[in-house]
Structures are given as C-alpha cells and as structure tokens.
Short mmCIF file of C-alpha atoms and ligand atoms in Angstrom, two decimals:
data_model
loop_
_atom_site.label_atom_id
_atom_site.label_comp_id
_atom_site.label_asym_id
_atom_site.label_seq_id
_atom_site.Cartn_x
_atom_site.Cartn_y
_atom_site.Cartn_z
CA UNK M 959 -1.09 -4.11 7.76
CA UNK M 960 -3.90 -6.46 7.13
CA UNK M 961 -6.00 -5.87 10.21
CA UNK M 962 -6.40 -2.10 9.98
CA UNK M 963 -10.06 -1.11 9.72
CA UNK M 964 -9.96 0.94 6.52
CA UNK M 965 -12.34 3.34 4.82
CA UNK M 966 -11.47 4.89 1.48
CA UNK M 967 -13.67 7.72 0.24
CA UNK M 968 -13.20 8.61 -3.42
CA UNK M 969 -14.49 12.13 -4.04
CA UNK M 970 -15.29 12.81 -7.66
CA UNK M 971 -16.21 9.15 -8.07
CA UNK M 972 -18.27 9.87 -11.17
CA UNK M 973 -15.36 11.59 -12.92
CA UNK M 974 -12.70 10.59 -15.40
CA UNK M 975 -9.74 10.13 -13.07
CA UNK M 976 -11.77 7.89 -10.78
CA UNK M 977 -12.89 5.59 -13.55
CA UNK M 978 -9.63 5.52 -15.49
CA UNK M 979 -7.15 5.32 -12.64
CA UNK M 980 -8.43 5.23 -9.07
CA UNK M 981 -10.93 2.36 -9.27
CA UNK M 982 -8.82 0.14 -11.57
CA UNK M 983 -5.91 0.62 -9.14
CA UNK M 984 -8.07 -0.22 -6.13
CA UNK M 985 -9.35 -3.29 -7.93
CA UNK M 986 -5.80 -4.36 -8.75
CA UNK M 987 -4.85 -4.12 -5.06
CA UNK M 988 -8.02 -6.03 -4.14
CA UNK M 989 -7.12 -8.82 -6.59
CA UNK M 990 -3.61 -9.01 -5.19
CA UNK M 991 -5.10 -9.21 -1.68
CA UNK M 992 -3.29 -6.05 -0.74
CA UNK M 993 -6.30 -4.18 0.63
CA UNK M 994 -6.76 -4.76 4.36
CA UNK M 995 -9.31 -7.50 5.07
CA UNK M 996 -11.81 -5.02 6.46
CA UNK M 997 -11.96 -2.28 3.80
CA UNK M 998 -14.90 -0.25 2.59
CA UNK M 999 -14.71 2.03 -0.45
CA UNK M 1000 -17.25 4.83 -0.69
CA UNK M 1001 -17.58 6.82 -3.91
CA UNK M 1002 -18.90 10.35 -3.45
CA UNK M 1003 -19.95 12.80 -6.16
CA UNK M 1004 -22.76 15.15 -7.10
CA UNK M 1005 -24.38 13.04 -9.81
CA UNK M 1006 -27.40 10.97 -8.76
CA UNK M 1007 -26.74 7.38 -9.84
CA UNK M 1008 -28.21 3.99 -9.19
CA UNK M 1009 -25.88 1.32 -7.83
CA UNK M 1010 -26.01 -0.32 -11.21
CA UNK M 1011 -24.98 2.81 -13.08
CA UNK M 1012 -22.24 3.45 -10.60
CA UNK M 1013 -20.91 -0.09 -10.87
CA UNK M 1014 -20.88 0.10 -14.64
CA UNK M 1015 -19.05 3.38 -14.55
CA UNK M 1016 -16.26 2.47 -12.16
CA UNK M 1017 -15.59 -0.86 -13.85
CA UNK M 1018 -15.61 0.56 -17.38
CA UNK M 1019 -11.79 0.61 -17.49
CA UNK M 1020 -11.29 -2.84 -15.99
CA UNK M 1021 -9.77 -5.37 -18.37
CA UNK M 1022 -12.11 -7.62 -20.35
CA UNK M 1023 -10.02 -10.50 -18.99
CA UNK M 1024 -10.79 -9.62 -15.34
CA UNK M 1025 -12.74 -12.57 -13.85
CA UNK M 1026 -16.40 -11.67 -13.30
CA UNK M 1027 -16.49 -13.19 -9.81
CA UNK M 1028 -13.53 -11.07 -8.69
CA UNK M 1029 -15.17 -7.96 -10.08
CA UNK M 1030 -18.40 -8.85 -8.26
CA UNK M 1031 -16.53 -9.45 -5.00
CA UNK M 1032 -14.80 -6.09 -5.38
CA UNK M 1033 -18.10 -4.30 -5.98
CA UNK M 1034 -19.37 -5.85 -2.72
CA UNK M 1035 -16.98 -3.62 -0.77
CA UNK M 1036 -17.89 -0.52 -2.83
CA UNK M 1037 -20.85 1.80 -2.56
CA UNK M 1038 -21.88 5.20 -3.81
CA UNK M 1039 -23.14 8.26 -1.95
CA UNK M 1040 -24.23 11.34 -3.84
CA UNK M 1041 -24.01 14.79 -2.34
CA UNK M 1042 -22.95 18.35 -2.99
CA UNK M 1043 -19.40 19.54 -2.37
CA UNK M 1044 -20.40 22.39 -0.06
CA UNK M 1045 -23.41 21.21 1.95
CA UNK M 1046 -22.89 20.33 5.61
CA UNK M 1047 -25.76 17.84 5.80
CA UNK M 1048 -24.43 15.87 2.84
CA UNK M 1049 -21.05 15.43 4.50
CA UNK M 1050 -22.71 14.60 7.82
CA UNK M 1051 -24.56 11.84 5.98
CA UNK M 1052 -21.22 10.64 4.63
CA UNK M 1053 -19.80 10.53 8.16
CA UNK M 1054 -22.81 8.49 9.34
CA UNK M 1055 -22.29 6.10 6.45
CA UNK M 1056 -18.65 5.62 7.44
CA UNK M 1057 -19.64 4.95 11.08
CA UNK M 1058 -22.34 2.49 10.04
CA UNK M 1059 -19.89 0.65 7.82
CA UNK M 1060 -17.29 0.44 10.56
CA UNK M 1061 -19.82 -1.14 12.90
CA UNK M 1062 -20.83 -3.56 10.17
CA UNK M 1063 -17.13 -4.50 9.87
CA UNK M 1064 -17.08 -5.33 13.61
CA UNK M 1065 -15.25 -2.29 14.84
CA UNK M 1066 -13.61 -2.86 18.22
CA UNK M 1067 -12.24 -0.29 20.67
CA UNK M 1068 -8.71 -1.57 20.15
CA UNK M 1069 -8.84 -1.44 16.33
CA UNK M 1070 -6.39 0.64 14.42
CA UNK M 1071 -8.53 2.65 11.99
CA UNK M 1072 -7.66 4.63 8.87
CA UNK M 1073 -9.78 6.99 6.81
CA UNK M 1074 -8.42 7.83 3.38
CA UNK M 1075 -9.98 10.74 1.49
CA UNK M 1076 -9.02 10.59 -2.17
CA UNK M 1077 -9.82 13.86 -3.90
CA UNK M 1078 -10.21 12.96 -7.59
CA UNK M 1079 -11.55 16.45 -8.12
CA UNK M 1080 -10.87 19.64 -10.05
CA UNK M 1081 -8.84 22.13 -7.99
CA UNK M 1082 -11.76 24.59 -7.88
CA UNK M 1083 -13.43 22.40 -5.24
CA UNK M 1084 -10.32 21.17 -3.31
CA UNK M 1085 -10.68 23.70 -0.53
CA UNK M 1086 -14.44 23.47 -0.22
CA UNK M 1087 -14.34 19.67 0.01
CA UNK M 1088 -11.33 19.80 2.35
CA UNK M 1089 -13.21 22.18 4.62
CA UNK M 1090 -16.28 19.95 4.63
CA UNK M 1091 -14.18 16.90 5.45
CA UNK M 1092 -12.50 18.78 8.27
CA UNK M 1093 -15.77 20.10 9.73
CA UNK M 1094 -18.12 17.20 9.22
CA UNK M 1095 -16.26 13.98 8.50
CA UNK M 1096 -12.80 14.13 10.07
CA UNK M 1097 -12.42 11.70 12.94
CA UNK M 1098 -9.76 12.66 15.47
CA UNK M 1099 -9.75 9.17 16.97
CA UNK M 1100 -8.31 7.51 13.86
CA UNK M 1101 -5.58 8.13 11.28
CA UNK M 1102 -6.69 10.43 8.45
CA UNK M 1103 -4.98 10.65 5.06
CA UNK M 1104 -5.92 13.05 2.28
CA UNK M 1105 -4.81 12.30 -1.28
CA UNK M 1106 -4.75 15.15 -3.80
CA UNK M 1107 -3.78 15.45 -7.44
CA UNK M 1108 -2.36 18.24 -9.53
CA UNK M 1109 -2.84 20.95 -10.63
CA UNK M 1110 -1.56 22.44 -7.39
CA UNK M 1111 -2.01 26.04 -8.50
CA UNK M 1112 -0.66 27.54 -11.70
CA UNK M 1113 2.31 29.52 -10.37
CA UNK M 1114 4.22 30.13 -7.14
CA UNK M 1115 1.67 32.52 -5.74
CA UNK M 1116 -1.47 30.50 -6.43
CA UNK M 1117 0.25 27.31 -5.28
CA UNK M 1118 1.23 28.95 -1.98
CA UNK M 1119 -2.34 30.11 -1.44
CA UNK M 1120 -3.64 26.61 -2.07
CA UNK M 1121 -0.98 25.08 0.21
CA UNK M 1122 -1.90 27.51 2.96
CA UNK M 1123 -5.60 26.76 2.64
CA UNK M 1124 -5.05 22.99 2.66
CA UNK M 1125 -2.35 23.26 5.32
CA UNK M 1126 -4.90 25.03 7.53
CA UNK M 1127 -7.16 21.99 7.31
CA UNK M 1128 -4.77 19.03 7.48
CA UNK M 1129 -1.28 18.43 8.86
CA UNK M 1130 1.49 17.89 6.27
CA UNK M 1131 1.85 14.27 7.32
CA UNK M 1132 -1.84 13.70 6.57
CA UNK M 1133 -1.45 15.01 2.99
CA UNK M 1134 -0.38 12.84 0.03
CA UNK M 1135 0.23 14.90 -3.14
CA UNK M 1136 0.25 12.52 -6.07
CA UNK M 1137 2.73 12.84 -8.89
CA UNK M 1138 2.03 9.57 -10.64
CA UNK M 1139 5.50 9.49 -12.23
CA UNK M 1140 6.84 8.69 -8.76
CA UNK M 1141 4.87 5.44 -8.88
CA UNK M 1142 6.42 4.23 -12.15
CA UNK M 1143 8.64 1.18 -11.96
CA UNK M 1144 11.70 2.70 -13.59
CA UNK M 1145 11.45 5.92 -11.59
CA UNK M 1146 11.28 3.93 -8.37
CA UNK M 1147 14.27 1.97 -9.65
CA UNK M 1148 16.54 5.02 -9.78
CA UNK M 1149 17.32 4.93 -6.07
CA UNK M 1150 18.16 1.22 -6.21
CA UNK M 1151 20.39 1.60 -9.26
CA UNK M 1152 22.24 4.54 -7.83
CA UNK M 1153 22.66 3.51 -4.23
CA UNK M 1154 22.86 -0.28 -4.43
CA UNK M 1155 25.57 -0.48 -7.13
CA UNK M 1156 29.03 0.80 -6.46
CA UNK M 1157 29.86 1.65 -10.07
CA UNK M 1158 27.02 4.07 -10.82
CA UNK M 1159 27.48 6.29 -7.80
CA UNK M 1160 31.23 6.41 -8.43
CA UNK M 1161 30.78 8.30 -11.70
CA UNK M 1162 27.66 10.27 -10.76
CA UNK M 1163 29.27 13.71 -10.83
CA UNK M 1164 30.22 16.56 -13.13
CA UNK M 1165 33.67 14.97 -13.44
CA UNK M 1166 32.24 12.13 -15.54
CA UNK M 1167 28.78 13.21 -16.68
CA UNK M 1168 28.56 15.68 -19.54
CA UNK M 1169 24.81 16.26 -19.74
CA UNK M 1170 21.48 14.69 -18.90
CA UNK M 1171 18.29 14.61 -20.97
CA UNK M 1172 14.88 13.71 -19.64
CA UNK M 1173 12.40 13.27 -22.47
CA UNK M 1174 8.63 12.83 -22.51
CA UNK M 1175 6.90 12.22 -25.84
CA UNK M 1176 3.26 11.52 -26.56
CA UNK M 1177 1.87 10.55 -29.98
CA UNK M 1178 -1.52 12.18 -29.44
CA UNK M 1179 -2.75 15.75 -29.00
CA UNK M 1180 -5.07 17.22 -26.41
CA UNK M 1181 -8.03 15.19 -27.73
CA UNK M 1182 -10.92 16.56 -25.71
CA UNK M 1183 -8.77 18.01 -22.92
CA UNK M 1184 -8.05 21.25 -24.78
CA UNK M 1185 -10.05 23.33 -22.31
CA UNK M 1186 -7.95 22.19 -19.36
CA UNK M 1187 -4.73 22.10 -21.32
CA UNK M 1188 -4.94 25.59 -22.75
CA UNK M 1189 -4.89 27.14 -19.29
CA UNK M 1190 -1.80 25.15 -18.35
CA UNK M 1191 0.38 24.27 -21.31
CA UNK M 1192 3.02 21.56 -21.51
CA UNK M 1193 5.38 23.21 -19.01
CA UNK M 1194 2.83 23.13 -16.19
CA UNK M 1195 1.21 19.88 -17.34
CA UNK M 1196 4.30 17.69 -17.44
CA UNK M 1197 7.58 19.53 -16.81
CA UNK M 1198 7.06 21.40 -13.56
CA UNK M 1199 5.88 18.18 -11.93
CA UNK M 1200 6.75 14.84 -13.58
CA UNK M 1201 10.04 15.72 -15.27
CA UNK M 1202 11.34 17.86 -12.45
CA UNK M 1203 10.52 15.14 -9.92
CA UNK M 1204 12.49 12.64 -11.98
CA UNK M 1205 15.35 15.11 -12.29
CA UNK M 1206 15.49 15.60 -8.53
CA UNK M 1207 15.85 11.84 -7.93
CA UNK M 1208 18.60 11.52 -10.53
CA UNK M 1209 20.44 14.52 -9.07
CA UNK M 1210 19.97 14.07 -5.31
CA UNK M 1211 22.70 12.89 -2.95
CA UNK M 1212 22.39 9.67 -1.01
CA UNK M 1213 19.78 10.04 1.74
CA UNK M 1214 20.66 9.15 5.34
CA UNK M 1215 18.08 6.36 5.26
CA UNK M 1216 15.14 5.21 3.17
CA UNK M 1217 12.71 6.98 5.50
CA UNK M 1218 10.42 9.17 3.47
CA UNK M 1219 11.47 12.43 5.09
CA UNK M 1220 15.14 11.68 4.48
CA UNK M 1221 14.43 11.06 0.81
CA UNK M 1222 12.25 14.13 0.47
CA UNK M 1223 14.85 16.27 2.26
CA UNK M 1224 17.46 15.28 -0.33
CA UNK M 1225 15.11 15.93 -3.26
CA UNK M 1226 14.20 19.33 -1.89
CA UNK M 1227 17.85 20.16 -1.30
CA UNK M 1228 18.55 19.61 -5.03
CA UNK M 1229 15.55 21.66 -6.11
CA UNK M 1230 16.77 24.54 -3.95
CA UNK M 1231 19.96 24.64 -6.00
CA UNK M 1232 18.25 24.81 -9.39
CA UNK M 1233 18.36 28.26 -10.92
CA UNK M 1234 15.15 29.70 -12.40
CA UNK M 1235 14.93 28.80 -16.09
CA UNK M 1236 15.76 31.49 -18.62
CA UNK M 1237 13.69 32.13 -21.72
CA UNK M 1238 16.91 31.91 -23.82
CA UNK M 1239 17.31 28.35 -22.56
CA UNK M 1240 13.89 27.36 -23.82
CA UNK M 1241 12.45 26.13 -27.12
CA UNK M 1242 8.66 26.27 -27.47
CA UNK M 1243 6.38 24.63 -30.01
CA UNK M 1244 2.70 24.16 -30.79
CA UNK M 1245 1.40 21.46 -33.12
CA UNK M 1246 -0.48 22.14 -36.32
CA UNK M 1247 -2.57 19.72 -38.38
CA UNK M 1248 -0.94 17.26 -40.74
CA UNK M 1249 -0.56 18.38 -44.37
CA UNK M 1250 -2.95 15.69 -45.54
CA UNK M 1251 -5.54 16.90 -43.02
CA UNK M 1252 -5.82 13.52 -41.29
CA UNK M 1253 -4.79 14.88 -37.88
CA UNK M 1254 -6.00 18.19 -36.42
CA UNK M 1255 -3.84 21.01 -35.15
CA UNK M 1256 -3.99 22.16 -31.52
CA UNK M 1257 -6.08 25.20 -32.42
CA UNK M 1258 -8.54 23.07 -34.40
CA UNK M 1259 -9.73 21.73 -31.03
CA UNK M 1260 -13.07 23.47 -30.34
CA UNK M 1261 -12.20 24.00 -26.70
CA UNK M 1262 -9.00 25.91 -27.58
CA UNK M 1263 -9.11 29.65 -28.43
CA UNK M 1264 -8.21 30.30 -32.07
CA UNK M 1265 -5.39 32.66 -31.10
CA UNK M 1266 -3.90 30.45 -28.39
CA UNK M 1267 -0.12 30.65 -27.93
CA UNK M 1268 -0.03 27.89 -25.32
CA UNK M 1269 2.99 25.62 -25.91
CA UNK M 1270 2.30 21.93 -26.49
CA UNK M 1271 6.05 21.26 -26.83
CA UNK M 1272 9.01 22.57 -24.84
CA UNK M 1273 12.67 21.96 -24.19
CA UNK M 1274 14.40 23.73 -21.31
CA UNK M 1275 17.95 23.67 -20.00
CA UNK M 1276 18.28 23.60 -16.21
CA UNK M 1277 21.35 24.03 -14.05
CA UNK M 1278 21.86 22.52 -10.62
CA UNK M 1279 24.19 24.91 -8.86
CA UNK M 1280 25.99 22.63 -6.41
CA UNK M 1281 29.44 21.05 -6.24
CA UNK M 1282 28.32 17.78 -7.73
CA UNK M 1283 26.58 19.23 -10.77
CA UNK M 1284 27.94 22.70 -11.52
CA UNK M 1285 28.51 22.93 -15.29
CA UNK M 1286 26.32 19.95 -16.22
CA UNK M 1287 23.28 20.99 -18.30
CA UNK M 1288 20.02 19.12 -17.69
CA UNK M 1289 17.69 19.22 -20.67
CA UNK M 1290 14.05 18.43 -20.06
CA UNK M 1291 11.84 17.95 -23.10
CA UNK M 1292 8.14 17.29 -23.39
CA UNK M 1293 5.66 17.31 -26.20
CA UNK M 1294 2.24 16.20 -27.34
CA UNK M 1295 1.30 15.03 -30.84
CA UNK M 1296 4.81 13.76 -31.62
CA UNK M 1297 6.08 10.77 -33.58
CA UNK M 1298 6.08 8.26 -30.70
CA UNK M 1299 5.23 7.49 -27.07
CA UNK M 1300 8.36 7.47 -24.95
CA UNK M 1301 9.81 8.52 -21.63
CA UNK M 1302 13.56 8.27 -21.34
CA UNK M 1303 16.30 9.45 -19.00
CA UNK M 1304 19.59 9.73 -20.90
CA UNK M 1305 22.80 10.34 -19.02
CA UNK M 1306 25.68 11.11 -21.36
CA UNK M 1307 29.21 10.71 -20.04
CA UNK M 1308 32.22 12.83 -20.96
CA UNK M 1309 34.77 12.02 -23.62
CA UNK M 1310 37.47 9.53 -22.67
CA UNK M 1311 40.38 11.64 -21.41
CA UNK M 1312 43.08 9.78 -23.36
CA UNK M 1313 43.92 9.70 -27.05
CA UNK M 1314 44.65 6.00 -27.38
CA UNK M 1315 41.52 5.61 -29.48
CA UNK M 1316 40.64 8.80 -31.33
CA UNK M 1317 37.10 10.09 -32.02
CA UNK M 1318 35.30 7.84 -29.63
CA UNK M 1319 31.56 8.08 -29.25
CA UNK M 1320 30.36 8.71 -25.71
CA UNK M 1321 29.02 6.26 -23.17
CA UNK M 1322 25.42 6.76 -22.18
CA UNK M 1323 23.30 5.28 -19.46
CA UNK M 1324 19.74 5.14 -20.72
CA UNK M 1325 16.75 4.40 -18.50
CA UNK M 1326 13.59 3.86 -20.48
CA UNK M 1327 10.62 4.56 -18.23
CA UNK M 1328 8.03 3.73 -20.90
CA UNK M 1329 6.79 2.05 -22.97
CA UNK M 1330 9.23 -0.89 -22.57
CA UNK M 1331 11.11 -0.55 -19.32
CA UNK M 1332 14.84 -1.00 -19.73
CA UNK M 1333 18.28 0.00 -18.50
CA UNK M 1334 21.09 0.09 -21.03
CA UNK M 1335 24.62 1.40 -21.21
CA UNK M 1336 26.06 2.35 -24.55
CA UNK M 1337 29.45 0.71 -24.48
CA UNK M 1338 32.33 0.64 -26.95
CA UNK M 1339 33.82 -2.72 -27.84
CA UNK M 1340 36.28 -4.04 -30.38
CA UNK M 1341 34.36 -5.02 -33.45
CA UNK M 1342 34.15 -8.78 -33.10
CA UNK M 1343 36.23 -10.85 -35.54
CA UNK M 1344 39.45 -10.04 -37.35
CA UNK M 1345 38.73 -6.33 -37.40
CA UNK M 1346 40.55 -4.03 -35.03
CA UNK M 1347 37.97 -1.28 -35.40
CA UNK M 1348 35.80 -0.18 -32.53
CA UNK M 1349 32.04 -0.52 -32.49
CA UNK M 1350 29.23 0.94 -30.40
CA UNK M 1351 27.34 -1.73 -28.52
CA UNK M 1352 25.31 -1.93 -25.32
CA UNK M 1353 24.99 -3.68 -21.99
CA UNK M 1354 21.29 -4.03 -21.75
CA UNK M 1355 18.57 -5.06 -19.38
CA UNK M 1356 15.17 -5.20 -21.06
CA UNK M 1357 12.70 -5.87 -18.28
CA UNK M 1358 10.20 -7.80 -20.34
CA UNK M 1359 12.89 -10.14 -21.62
CA UNK M 1360 14.76 -10.56 -18.36
CA UNK M 1361 11.70 -11.01 -16.14
CA UNK M 1362 9.36 -13.52 -17.76
CA UNK M 1363 5.61 -12.89 -17.39
CA UNK M 1364 6.35 -9.56 -15.83
CA UNK M 1365 3.29 -7.47 -15.05
CA UNK M 1366 4.30 -4.02 -14.01
CA UNK M 1367 1.50 -2.50 -11.90
CA UNK M 1368 0.02 0.82 -12.85
CA UNK M 1369 1.64 3.72 -11.00
CA UNK M 1370 -1.64 4.44 -9.22
CA UNK M 1371 -1.79 0.97 -7.66
CA UNK M 1372 1.71 1.40 -6.24
CA UNK M 1373 0.91 4.84 -4.91
CA UNK M 1374 -2.40 3.88 -3.30
CA UNK M 1375 -0.60 1.00 -1.63
CA UNK M 1376 1.90 3.52 -0.25
CA UNK M 1377 -0.99 5.58 1.11
CA UNK M 1378 -2.43 2.49 2.80
CA UNK M 1379 0.99 1.90 4.36
CA UNK M 1380 1.40 5.53 5.38
CA UNK M 1381 4.58 5.88 3.30
CA UNK M 1382 5.20 9.39 1.97
CA UNK M 1383 8.42 8.68 0.03
CA UNK M 1384 6.74 8.83 -3.37
CA UNK M 1385 4.59 11.88 -2.70
CA UNK M 1386 5.43 15.54 -3.10
CA UNK M 1387 6.01 17.55 0.06
CA UNK M 1388 4.81 21.15 0.24
CA UNK M 1389 8.33 22.62 0.27
CA UNK M 1390 9.25 20.56 -2.82
CA UNK M 1391 6.20 21.88 -4.60
CA UNK M 1392 7.10 25.41 -3.65
CA UNK M 1393 10.62 25.02 -5.06
CA UNK M 1394 9.26 23.51 -8.27
CA UNK M 1395 7.11 26.56 -8.84
CA UNK M 1396 9.97 28.92 -7.95
CA UNK M 1397 12.04 27.37 -10.77
CA UNK M 1398 9.35 27.73 -13.45
CA UNK M 1399 7.25 30.76 -12.47
CA UNK M 1400 9.46 33.58 -13.86
CA UNK M 1401 9.67 31.78 -17.22
CA UNK M 1402 5.92 31.09 -17.33
CA UNK M 1403 5.12 34.71 -16.52
CA UNK M 1404 7.56 35.99 -19.11
CA UNK M 1405 6.08 33.74 -21.80
CA UNK M 1406 2.65 35.10 -20.93
CA UNK M 1407 3.44 38.79 -20.57
CA UNK M 1408 5.67 38.93 -23.63
CA UNK M 1409 3.26 36.72 -25.57
CA UNK M 1410 6.03 34.47 -26.87
CA UNK M 1411 4.72 32.66 -29.93
CA UNK M 1412 5.68 28.96 -30.07
CA UNK M 1413 7.14 27.45 -33.25
CA UNK M 1414 4.75 25.31 -35.29
CA UNK M 1415 5.35 21.58 -35.76
CA UNK M 1416 3.31 19.03 -37.61
CA UNK M 1417 1.20 16.52 -35.67
CA UNK M 1418 3.18 13.27 -35.61
CA UNK M 1419 6.60 14.86 -36.26
CA UNK M 1420 9.68 15.03 -33.99
CA UNK M 1421 8.77 18.57 -32.90
CA UNK M 1422 9.50 22.14 -34.05
CA UNK M 1423 12.57 23.20 -36.03
CA UNK M 1424 15.65 22.89 -33.87
CA UNK M 1425 14.56 19.98 -31.64
CA UNK M 1426 17.58 17.89 -32.47
CA UNK M 1427 20.11 20.71 -32.52
CA UNK M 1428 18.98 22.20 -29.21
CA UNK M 1429 20.56 19.64 -26.84
CA UNK M 1430 23.80 19.73 -28.84
CA UNK M 1431 24.02 23.50 -29.01
CA UNK M 1432 22.72 24.25 -25.54
CA UNK M 1433 23.95 21.30 -23.53
CA UNK M 1434 26.92 19.86 -25.41
CA UNK M 1435 25.11 16.61 -26.19
CA UNK M 1436 27.06 14.55 -28.76
CA UNK M 1437 24.69 12.39 -30.78
CA UNK M 1438 25.76 8.82 -31.47
CA UNK M 1439 26.23 7.89 -35.15
CA UNK M 1440 22.87 7.48 -36.91
CA UNK M 1441 23.65 3.84 -37.82
CA UNK M 1442 23.63 2.90 -34.16
CA UNK M 1443 20.22 1.78 -33.01
CA UNK M 1444 19.03 -0.27 -30.08
CA UNK M 1445 15.47 -0.96 -28.90
CA UNK M 1446 14.46 -2.60 -25.63
CA UNK M 1447 13.53 -6.22 -26.28
CA UNK M 1448 10.21 -7.85 -25.56
CA UNK M 1449 9.72 -11.32 -24.06
C1 BG6 N 2978 -0.62 13.74 -16.89
C2 BG6 N 2978 -0.77 14.87 -17.86
O1 BG6 N 2978 -0.21 14.24 -15.65
O2 BG6 N 2978 0.34 12.83 -17.38
C3 BG6 N 2978 -1.18 14.34 -19.22
O3 BG6 N 2978 -1.76 15.77 -17.39
C4 BG6 N 2978 -0.23 13.26 -19.68
O4 BG6 N 2978 -1.24 15.38 -20.17
C5 BG6 N 2978 -0.03 12.22 -18.59
O5 BG6 N 2978 -0.79 12.66 -20.82
C6 BG6 N 2978 1.06 11.22 -18.96
O6 BG6 N 2978 1.06 10.15 -18.08
P1 BG6 N 2978 1.51 8.69 -18.55
O7 BG6 N 2978 1.48 7.89 -17.30
O8 BG6 N 2978 0.52 8.25 -19.56
O9 BG6 N 2978 2.88 8.85 -19.11
#
C-alpha cells in the first residue's frame, strides 16, 4: 500500500538490536522501494546524540557496498528524538513531532495513516514505554501497530503477567510479537512445500514418518552477552521460541485459508497437543574452554557467575499427542560454541515395509534453513553401472545454485514488511506464546530447583557426551552410513 501515510518510531534506537537489525532492514526495504512513499522514521532513546552521531550509529551495520547516495536519501527520512522512557512530557514531544511530520508530508483528511511503534527495548521497560505510548502518543484516528521482541517473560507466570499488562494497553490485533525465525526463507517455505505439493502431504503422518529432528548450532559462545544469557539459558533463548515455532509449522494441519488467524489457529492447535517435556527426555550441556586455551569456557565470561549451571546446549524429545503424530518423537537440539553454524529440519521416514531389498537406509527430507538454504531428499537408487547394489543418493534443491544471483532478505526485512502490510501470519499470538511456556515451564523449574548440572563439552566440539546417541536411543533415529555425505551447493 504505497499511499499510506506512515510513521515508524523505533524505541531503543541507540541500542544493539536497532543498529544490527532494525535499521538495516528498514534501509533494505527503502532500497527496494517497499516503504510507502510518505514514510518518516523516528528513532527514540535516552541517550543524547547529535544527528551526525545518530546517523553513524544506525548505519554502522550497512554494507560497505551500499551506495552512498541511497544511504543519504534514507537518512533524509530518519530523525532522532531523545527522551526518557517514563516521562509524560517527553512522549508528548514525540507525539508533536509525529504530527508535525505528518503535516510536512501533506496529510489530508482522507489519508489512511499508520503509526508503527517498534520496541527494540529490554523487557524491563516494555510496560512503561507501552503505557506512555498509550497515554501520550496513541492516535485513535489512525491504525496503530506495536512490535515487540522476546524475551516475553521467563516462564508461564511471568509471561502471562506481561501479556496481561500489554493486553491492557493494546488490542491483540495491534500487537506484533517478533520471532525472527518466522521471517526466514526456508521457514516460510514450509507451508508452500507441504500444501502446494501433493506428495509431501500424502506421507506427512505417523504412518510414514519415524522421527523429526530440528537442530540449531552456533559456532560461537555468549561473547559479551553472558549477562543476558545466564538468566535465560539455551532453552529459553532458542528452543521455547524459534525451534518450537518451526516445529508447530511442520506439525500443523492444513489451515482453512492463508489468512493469518487461520494459520495461527492451526499452529496453536498443535502446541495444545504437545505434552510438557520431561527431564528424562532432556540432555543438557555447558561449554568449557578448549584444551589449548584458545577459546574460553562459558564460565570464563566475566558477566557469568563462576558457579553457573545454565545450559548452553540442550536436546529435548517432544511428543505431539494427536492422531497424526502420536508415537513420533520430535527432537529439538540447540547449542552455542559448537563445531559449526547450522539450522536444519530433518524428517526421517520409516523403514520400507517389504523385504525385497534388505537393510535399507531410510529416506529423509532435509530442509536446511541456514547457512545455505536447501531442500533435499535422501533417496535410494541402484548404483549406476553394472553393479546391482543399492546406493544412497539425493534429490536436491540448493537455492543458491538453482536461483542465480539470489539475495535472500534478512528475516527482519520480511517481518517489517509484514507489519507495514498488517499481516500477522508470521508473528506469535498471545495464546501461542502461552502454550509455548506451558510446554517448557515445568522442565525449566525442575532444572532450577533440583540444580541439574549440565554436562561439559569443549568449545568447538559437537556437544556433550551422548549428543549423537541421544536421537537414536530416545527417538529411534537411524543414522545413515558415515560414508554418505551431501552438502548444499553454492552458485
Ligand atoms: C536469538 C538468540 O534470538 O537468535 C541468539 O537470542 C541467537 O542467542 C540468535 O544467536 C540466532 O539467530 P540467527 O538468525 O543468527 O540464526
């Protein structure tokens, strides 16, 4: 909608998230001419800054190759306002600034107007800023959208309190809870794959699928974020949100339509059928420094308490208790300071139910979310040539090979575009969030009250002892022969 008179206020504009994600994403949309013609972006934060300092800050994560004239044109539509997060007058000034800008953009009576409030803020000030917006900035004569980022509480109780407080200020359809995994290309692709191809949906049940693994690996530790991380741990940081969101899209039934509420209804329906995770179904780890001392351990981080038992690695088995999935284990795995960067969804099919060919390996559908997007199906063929043996091969779609010059936008650009379009499909609804916490809270509390000590693993390794055996023992995963190896291809 190119003619909507649009104001975007980025709260926390001097912070990390704003400079690393929000502003680069806004600039990307600006370059692609996807921001409405009349758009004004106001950064708001406590720090006093000159325009110059502000401009330097918000462009510090732009690419060196970004043309200077485009950057300059983008900065023309940006400005900075400094103010406290709890002072009425400061927010009244912000409101005046918005009004002044709208007049400067030739506001007409008949204009459709949108105000987007992007809270790139720590949760401790969510409610105070929300209250200020509601009391001093909110404009009932236009559309208002509030964008918030995790952490949404740290367990079911605290999340409900936060939801209630925010729900008292804004209507659910004004709230956009970001889970940036929902903006990733391959995650958005799941619905298309499943519901636009007859052969996937046909086998998408416990009758054909043996187990599913959703894996998140990062090759670096907490590096400077230890203070935040230690309060949360890997389960809250990555699993309760990103991995569970992905799981719900893989497991959901076909929605009635592509309307956002139909999609979110189906995701929530799946979450409702997931049983709370048991401690016995969990493997926990924490990284230690490398033997040669080149990489630090988690507890060597100055911002982490020396006796911390916060997990930086976890594997959990989940069960979706419905007719489609009963008996199929879902393993979610996540870890920091591992041997590689990777996010993969691996769906392993059951053994072939005939004995024509004995000892077959299993088919797998593998969706690689990052780094190199790909879809592949491990497929058995006759070994080519005179041999009559069988061989493991693959039907593969490597995005960067198949789509020349492909530039996959950052998840934040996709999601902000959705906010501009008023599309909630890729945002988390409050009942979804509630279910996600219901699934993890008993486990998190048990880990904390019983002080469960995670197993050590070396920085840069595959994880703690048992990582590879866990999916086999707990979920019936059959590994493919070690000789078989396939990597997504580049251009
Ligand atoms: C964030 C977590 O939500 O996701 C980080 O807080 C993690 O700890 C990040 O590094 C991973 O996102 P991406 O897009 O780099 O895979």
